[in-house]
Each structure stands twice: as structure tokens, then as C-alpha cells.
Phi, psi and omega in degrees: 000142174227177177264119180294147178220137187219145170287158184274321183164271191284141175228140182309139179283143177296157185302320182297328179285317177300318177296320179295322177297320178294319178295320179295317179297329180274358179083013182260359177223127182282171183297323179296320178295319178295318179301320179297320178293320178296316180297321177297315181294320178297314180299315180295321181293312180297316180298320180294318178297319179294321180295330179281355179089016179294120182294332178233142181239164174228168179273358179073013182058028186300328183261359180272140171293326171197162180290347188249331188248004182303327180294346184271358182302124177088355181284141182258349185263048180227147171243156187280352191261056181266203183299137178258131178251112181271142178252161187297332181276000177103345178278161182228160168235139181239131177276156171286170179241131178290135183250340180199165178250175359281162178267130175223160173279137173277330179220137177254147185294339179297339175298315178291321181300315183298324178294320180290322181297332180294332186246352184271143173250000177238166180304143182247127172265137178250127177268142179223160176278141177287143179301327180299326178294315181291343177296341179290350179290333185284129185287152180296331182267014174068175180235126181300126178080002180214096186288162176298323179297319179294320178298312182296326176295314178297317181298315179299319180295319180293320179294316177301316180301320181291310182298314180295322179297322179291317178298316181292330182281350175118012177296136174295322177202166177235133183241122177271127176286132183229034177298336181282354180296310179291324177300325181301327179286338172284316182288330183217083184302339179291342182091358183297316181295317178299318179295323176296317177302311183296321179297317179295315181293324177290331173301319179284310184297329180293349179277356181254153180287163176304321179294322178289320181294336176294342179257008180246133181233168179231131182245118180247143182198164182266026183093146179204065183240127180053042179058036177219164182239163176246350186204026181296333181278355177279135184304115183297325185296332177295325176285312186298328180295339180254330191302321187284003170284346177295139185275063181235157182267336184233140178231125182254113192246120171303131181213329184299324182268001183286131181299325180232074184299326181297322179294317180291321178297321180297315179294319178299320179295321184288323188264342181278157181265162183296336181264014178250122178273137182249115174267120186261130178292126182238358173229144184255112182293342181272332179284119182291343179284136178278124178296149174274159177300327179293322176296317177300314179305314181299320179292323178294316181295323176297316179298322182292343176281348178247330187238132181298144184297337178293339181247008189258139172218175177230159181201178168277155181303324182197175172292160187265346180204074185296333174251142186301330183273006181278104180247024185291338179233134181283156177300323182295319177295319180300312182292330176293320177295318180296319178299319178297321178297314181297313182293315182295323177296318179297319179296318179295319179299320178295319179295330178275001177077026182266000000 
């Protein structure tokens, strides 16, 4: 037995891909040319992860415009003035606003998965956006002829189709991004919005068998865009006390950047179920300093004092570039952090006699 360790998802895009995306947007590079650059970036990313000894690999979101809005690619029923997400450093991200129904995905994540499977020799995890995050697209003042209830039904169906499509296409596992979970407690301190999110996601997750849900995970973090967060100051325990009601088998928990990790680990241990594996964040994507393998080892051993090793895994706190234009961290630093995570996890497993 060993301790599983997995990357979270996004990795900064190489400069040639960023330049190609800009050229494509300006009409100077055709879609075929952009696809070739994306395929090159995916191949290089997967190969690098495998060379570092990562037991599970991801495509690094190389072909996604962002980890959150990729399903909206090509949709015409959107306006740009949707929900604004503020970050601690003052920058913001704004979602589009749905203007009419029905709601459908323009792109499904299995498209990205198939490209990664072509070049990977190890199991591939596919990251997807949680339906609850996309529920923020629906405007507060409603849409004439298309109720919120109809939208949520369409959204749940599209999300199920995506997750099932990834599992059927050969994903080792599927991971739902849940960075908006902690954010929900900022937007709605009563917890009502978070409970609505969980209810919607459980509507989707409940459509899968127990064996399928064992391959589905949820990743929570306080934001990690342009080296800034949107909700790190929100009490983590308020989220963790609700999070494990989600019908998922794996939970990826930001912890390296947490001010009081022991407090959060204790709550995670108390509220999680015996059949839920907890992947603990041991590297901080916002900290430009590369963690040492020894630091990672120490964080794993601390987690093991709260969580049984049979349920323990490790991960990065979050993806390193959730939006394609996020160049705040270099690819070399990212791969160095991942190498430290893999080595440190292995060292901790040996110290624990695994």
C-alpha cells in the first residue's frame, strides 16, 4: 500500500500556446493551427508529469479557455455582464449571463480527455466544472419563457452527460471543481447558497452508482487566480461541515495555504465518512517558493495524525492556472512543486511503513 497523490488540473500554458490563442482570436491562425498547438502542449504536459513519477496525470487544462467556462464555448445565448468574482488583490473575474433557453453545453470535457488519452501511458483524471458553479449564469431577474427550474433541470442533464461521458471514455476519475463552495459562504453567510449548491450537485451525483461515485471527486479551494484568492478569510470549517454531504468518493482539500490546518483537518476527519478518501493539499500554488520534499513529508504526517492512511491521499492546494491568461507562476516552478509533492508523499509513506 502507498499514499495516492494526484495533480489538481490546470498548469500554465506554454508561451507558444498563449501566442497561438491570441493569433486565433485575431483571425490570423485557423482552428486547425490552434489545435496543433494545443495537442503539442497536452503531450508535453502529460509527458512531463509522467517523467516526474506522477501516478495519475491530467492534461493541465491546456486546451480550455478556463476551468470554469469551457462548456460555454460557442454559445450565442450569453451576455457579458454576469456575476463578478472579486479577488483579494483587487482583480475580478466576471461570468457571462444567460439570456435565453434552453441551456446546453457548447463543449464537453470528454473532448479534452480523448486528446490526453492518446498520449498518456498512465491513468488520466479529467477535471470538470461543477453544475452548481454554472448555476450562477442564470440572472436574478429571471428569463422570460425559461424558468430557473427549467434551467436547473437542463443544467443537471448536461452535467450528468459530461461526467458519464468522461467515465465511459476512459477517465480514471472525474474531479468537480468546487472553489465556489467557500465563496458561497462569503456571498451568503447564512449558508443558504451553499446548501442550494450541494442540493443541485447531489441531484447529479445521485444519478450514478456507488461504484461510479467512487471514481468521482470534489476539489475545494479558496481561489487561486493570478496568485490571489477570493475566500481564504472565510471560515473553512463552515464549508467542511457541509461539504461531505456531497455524494462523491474523493475529496481534494486545500490545506497547505490554510492558516490553521490542524483545525481544518480535525473537522474534515469528524465530518467525512469512512468510504470517502481525503486528498490533502501539500503544496501552495500561490506561494512562489517551491516546497521541499521534507516539508511535504511533514504535512502528510500531520494529516495522517487525523485521517487514517487507508483514506489519505495528497494533492496540490489548487490548479496553477485556472484561466488560460494566468501566467503568474511559471511552468518550471509548477513542475518543481509537483515533483516535491510526489517525492514528499513517497517519503511520508515510507516513514509510515506503507
